[in-house]
mmCIF file of C-alpha atoms in Angstrom:
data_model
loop_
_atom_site.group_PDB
_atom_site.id
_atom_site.type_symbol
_atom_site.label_atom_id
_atom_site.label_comp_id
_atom_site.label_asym_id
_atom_site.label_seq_id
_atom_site.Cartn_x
_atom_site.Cartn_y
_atom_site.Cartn_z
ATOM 1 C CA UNK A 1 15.079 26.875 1.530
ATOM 2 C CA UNK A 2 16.196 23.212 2.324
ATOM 3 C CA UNK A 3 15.037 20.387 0.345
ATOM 4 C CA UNK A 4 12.388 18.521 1.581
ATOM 5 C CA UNK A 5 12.757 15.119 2.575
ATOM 6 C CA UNK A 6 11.895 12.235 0.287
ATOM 7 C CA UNK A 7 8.199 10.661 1.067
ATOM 8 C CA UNK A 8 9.099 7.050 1.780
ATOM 9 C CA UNK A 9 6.961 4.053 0.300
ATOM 10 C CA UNK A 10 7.361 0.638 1.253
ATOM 11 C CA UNK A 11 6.968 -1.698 -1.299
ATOM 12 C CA UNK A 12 5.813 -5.144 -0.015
ATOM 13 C CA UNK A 13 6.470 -7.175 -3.237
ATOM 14 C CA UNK A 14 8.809 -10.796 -3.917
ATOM 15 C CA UNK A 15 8.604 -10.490 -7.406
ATOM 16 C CA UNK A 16 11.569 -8.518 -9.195
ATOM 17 C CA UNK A 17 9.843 -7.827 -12.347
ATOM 18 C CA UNK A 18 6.926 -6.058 -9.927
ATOM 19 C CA UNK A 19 9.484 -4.942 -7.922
ATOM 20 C CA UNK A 20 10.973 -2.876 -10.889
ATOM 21 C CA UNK A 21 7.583 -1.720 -12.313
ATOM 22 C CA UNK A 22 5.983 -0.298 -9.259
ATOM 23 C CA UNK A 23 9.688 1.380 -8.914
ATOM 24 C CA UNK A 24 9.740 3.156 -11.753
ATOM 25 C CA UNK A 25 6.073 3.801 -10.882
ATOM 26 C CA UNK A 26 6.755 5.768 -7.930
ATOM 27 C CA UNK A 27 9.313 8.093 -9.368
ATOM 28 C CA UNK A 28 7.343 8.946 -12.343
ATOM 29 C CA UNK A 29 4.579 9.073 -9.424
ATOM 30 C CA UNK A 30 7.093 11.478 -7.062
ATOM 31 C CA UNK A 31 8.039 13.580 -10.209
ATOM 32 C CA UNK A 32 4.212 14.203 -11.007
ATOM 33 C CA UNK A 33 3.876 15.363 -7.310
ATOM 34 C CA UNK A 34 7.336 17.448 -7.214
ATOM 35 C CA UNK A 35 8.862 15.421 -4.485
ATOM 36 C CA UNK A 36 11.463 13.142 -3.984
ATOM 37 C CA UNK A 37 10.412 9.070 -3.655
ATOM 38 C CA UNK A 38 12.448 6.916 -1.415
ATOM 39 C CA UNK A 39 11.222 2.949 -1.816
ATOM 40 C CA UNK A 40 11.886 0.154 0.303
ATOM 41 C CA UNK A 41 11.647 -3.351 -0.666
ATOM 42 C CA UNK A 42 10.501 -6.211 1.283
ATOM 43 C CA UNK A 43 10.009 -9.383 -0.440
ATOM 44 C CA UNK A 44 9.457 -11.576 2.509
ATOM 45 C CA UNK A 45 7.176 -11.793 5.227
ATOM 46 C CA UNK A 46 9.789 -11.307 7.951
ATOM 47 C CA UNK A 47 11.292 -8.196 6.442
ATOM 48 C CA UNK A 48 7.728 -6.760 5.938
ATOM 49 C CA UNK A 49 7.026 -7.511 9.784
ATOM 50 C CA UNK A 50 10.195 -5.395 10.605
ATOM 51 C CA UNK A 51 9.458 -2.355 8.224
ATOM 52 C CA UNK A 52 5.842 -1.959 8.512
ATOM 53 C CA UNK A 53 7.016 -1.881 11.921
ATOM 54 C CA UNK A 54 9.366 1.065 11.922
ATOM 55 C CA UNK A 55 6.097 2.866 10.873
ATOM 56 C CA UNK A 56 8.308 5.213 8.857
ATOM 57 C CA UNK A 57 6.038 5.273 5.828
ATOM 58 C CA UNK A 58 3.986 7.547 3.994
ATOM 59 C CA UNK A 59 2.154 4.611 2.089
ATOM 60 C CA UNK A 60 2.509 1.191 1.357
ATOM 61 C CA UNK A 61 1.915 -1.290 -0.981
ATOM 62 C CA UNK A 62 1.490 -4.937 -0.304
ATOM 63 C CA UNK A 63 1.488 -8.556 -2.519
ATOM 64 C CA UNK A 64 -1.586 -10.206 -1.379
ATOM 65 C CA UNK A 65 0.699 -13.586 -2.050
ATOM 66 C CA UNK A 66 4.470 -13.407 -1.245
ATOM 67 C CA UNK A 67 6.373 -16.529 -2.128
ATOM 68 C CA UNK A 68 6.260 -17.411 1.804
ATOM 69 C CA UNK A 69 2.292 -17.611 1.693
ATOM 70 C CA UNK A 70 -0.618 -15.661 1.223
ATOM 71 C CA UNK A 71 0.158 -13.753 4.506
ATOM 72 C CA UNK A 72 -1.639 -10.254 3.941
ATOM 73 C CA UNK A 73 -4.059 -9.957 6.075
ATOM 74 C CA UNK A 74 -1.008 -10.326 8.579
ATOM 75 C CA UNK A 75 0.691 -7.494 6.812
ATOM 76 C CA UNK A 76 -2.575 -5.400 6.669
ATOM 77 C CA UNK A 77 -3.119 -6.409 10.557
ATOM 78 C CA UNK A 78 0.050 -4.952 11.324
ATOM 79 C CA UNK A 79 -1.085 -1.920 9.307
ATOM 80 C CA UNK A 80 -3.893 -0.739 11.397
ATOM 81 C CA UNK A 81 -1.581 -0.775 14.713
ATOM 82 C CA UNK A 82 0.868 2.070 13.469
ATOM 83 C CA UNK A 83 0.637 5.237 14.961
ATOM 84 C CA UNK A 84 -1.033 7.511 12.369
ATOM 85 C CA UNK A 85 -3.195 6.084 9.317
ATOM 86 C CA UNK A 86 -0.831 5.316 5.834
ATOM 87 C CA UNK A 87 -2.366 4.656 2.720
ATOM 88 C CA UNK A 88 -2.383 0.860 1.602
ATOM 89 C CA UNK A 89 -2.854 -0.350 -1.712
ATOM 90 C CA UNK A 90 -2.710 -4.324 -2.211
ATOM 91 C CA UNK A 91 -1.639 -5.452 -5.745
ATOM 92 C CA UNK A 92 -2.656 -9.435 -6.329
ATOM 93 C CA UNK A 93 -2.285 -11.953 -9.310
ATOM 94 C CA UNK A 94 -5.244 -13.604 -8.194
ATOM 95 C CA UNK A 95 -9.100 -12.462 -7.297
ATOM 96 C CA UNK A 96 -11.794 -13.386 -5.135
ATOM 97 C CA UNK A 97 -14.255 -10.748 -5.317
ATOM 98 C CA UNK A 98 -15.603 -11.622 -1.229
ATOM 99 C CA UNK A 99 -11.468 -11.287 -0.457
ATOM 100 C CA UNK A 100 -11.363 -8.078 -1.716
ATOM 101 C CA UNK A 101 -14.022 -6.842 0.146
ATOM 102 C CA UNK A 102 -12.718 -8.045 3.114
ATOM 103 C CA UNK A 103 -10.012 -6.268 2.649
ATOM 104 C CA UNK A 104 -11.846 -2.941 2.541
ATOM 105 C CA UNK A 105 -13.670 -3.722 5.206
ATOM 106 C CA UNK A 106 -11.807 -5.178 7.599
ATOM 107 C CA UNK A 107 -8.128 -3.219 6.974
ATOM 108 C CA UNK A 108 -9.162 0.510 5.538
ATOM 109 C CA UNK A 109 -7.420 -0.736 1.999
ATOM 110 C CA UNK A 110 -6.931 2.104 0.000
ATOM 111 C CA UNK A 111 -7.279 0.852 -3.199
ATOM 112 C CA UNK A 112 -6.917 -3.143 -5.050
ATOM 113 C CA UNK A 113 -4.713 -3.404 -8.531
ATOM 114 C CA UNK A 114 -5.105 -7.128 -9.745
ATOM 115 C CA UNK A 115 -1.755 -7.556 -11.786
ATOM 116 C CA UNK A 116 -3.280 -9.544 -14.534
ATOM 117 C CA UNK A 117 -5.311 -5.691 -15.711
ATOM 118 C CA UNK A 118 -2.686 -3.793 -13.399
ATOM 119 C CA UNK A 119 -3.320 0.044 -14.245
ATOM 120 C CA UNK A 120 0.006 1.612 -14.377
ATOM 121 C CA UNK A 121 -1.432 5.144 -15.135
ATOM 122 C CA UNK A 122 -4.062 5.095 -12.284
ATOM 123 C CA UNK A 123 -1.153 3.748 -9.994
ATOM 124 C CA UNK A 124 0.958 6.715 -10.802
ATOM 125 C CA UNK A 125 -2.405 9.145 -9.951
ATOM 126 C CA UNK A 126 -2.873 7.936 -7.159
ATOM 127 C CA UNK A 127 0.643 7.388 -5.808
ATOM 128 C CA UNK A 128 1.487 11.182 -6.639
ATOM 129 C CA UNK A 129 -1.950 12.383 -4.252
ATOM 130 C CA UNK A 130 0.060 10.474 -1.327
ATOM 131 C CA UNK A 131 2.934 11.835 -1.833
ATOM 132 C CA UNK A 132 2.339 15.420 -2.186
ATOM 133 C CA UNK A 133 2.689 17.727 0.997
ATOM 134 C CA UNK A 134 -0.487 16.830 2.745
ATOM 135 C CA UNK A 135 0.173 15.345 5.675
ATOM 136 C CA UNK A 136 -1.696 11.742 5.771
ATOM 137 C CA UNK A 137 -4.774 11.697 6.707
ATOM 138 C CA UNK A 138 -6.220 11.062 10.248
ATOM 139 C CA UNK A 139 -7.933 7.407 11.221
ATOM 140 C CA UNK A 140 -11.502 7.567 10.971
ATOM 141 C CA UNK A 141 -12.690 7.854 14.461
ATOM 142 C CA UNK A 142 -14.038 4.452 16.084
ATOM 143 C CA UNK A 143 -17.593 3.670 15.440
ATOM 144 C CA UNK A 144 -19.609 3.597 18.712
ATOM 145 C CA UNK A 145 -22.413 0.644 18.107
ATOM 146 C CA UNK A 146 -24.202 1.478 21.515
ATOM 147 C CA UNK A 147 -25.091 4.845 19.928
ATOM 148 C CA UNK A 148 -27.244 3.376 17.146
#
């Protein structure tokens, strides 16, 4: 039987130190699921842009504030146009409650780690549901307002 191919996970993050932890996160994350992690790093806007673009992901994680601005909901925009739904998780130094919520609401945000009580054990849960075998799943289907 041939190996099967490493679950990819972009990590959206300009901070090495985060860079490293979430890393290490993923393959203890990938090990817990019994698959193979390949991670991307994008620690600028611009780079982001391109990868989110390639839509070759099986989830991502993005820095509500990159060093080149606070530019997620651009990222998270850019989320909702690919192809298929991937799981987003936004990690942040800083909260505002009514931000956060926005997020849910208005870009299907998987989940919210604030890096000042980041979680590392509940980020390694988590990450290993995405990447088992199940195939992501499907975007809810548009809500039709003339119906209610």
């Amino acid at each position: 039987m041939a190996p099967k191919p490493p679950r990819r996970v972009l990590v959206i993050e300009d901070e090495k130190s985060w860079q490293d932890v979430i890393g290490e996160l993923l393959d203890e994350a990938a090990e817990q699921a019994g698959s193979a992690v390949e991670v991307k790093i994008a620690d600028n806007l611009s780079a982001a842009l391109d990868e989110i673009g390639s839509g070759a992901f099986h989830a991502i994680t993005i820095d509500k504030s990159l060093a080149d601005g606070p530019r997620a909901t651009i990222l998270l925009h850019r989320t909702t146009t690919l192809p298929r739904r991937v799981p987003v998780v936004v990690i942040s130094g800083t909260v505002d409650p009514h931000e956060v919520r926005d997020l849910f609401k208005a870009y299907q945000v998987d989940e919210f780690f604030w890096k000042n009580r980041f979680e590392p054990e509940h980020f390694r849960d988590l990450f290993a549901q995405y990447l088992t075998d199940a195939a992501p799943p499907p975007p809810p289907p548009p809500i039709n307002y003339v119906n209610f």
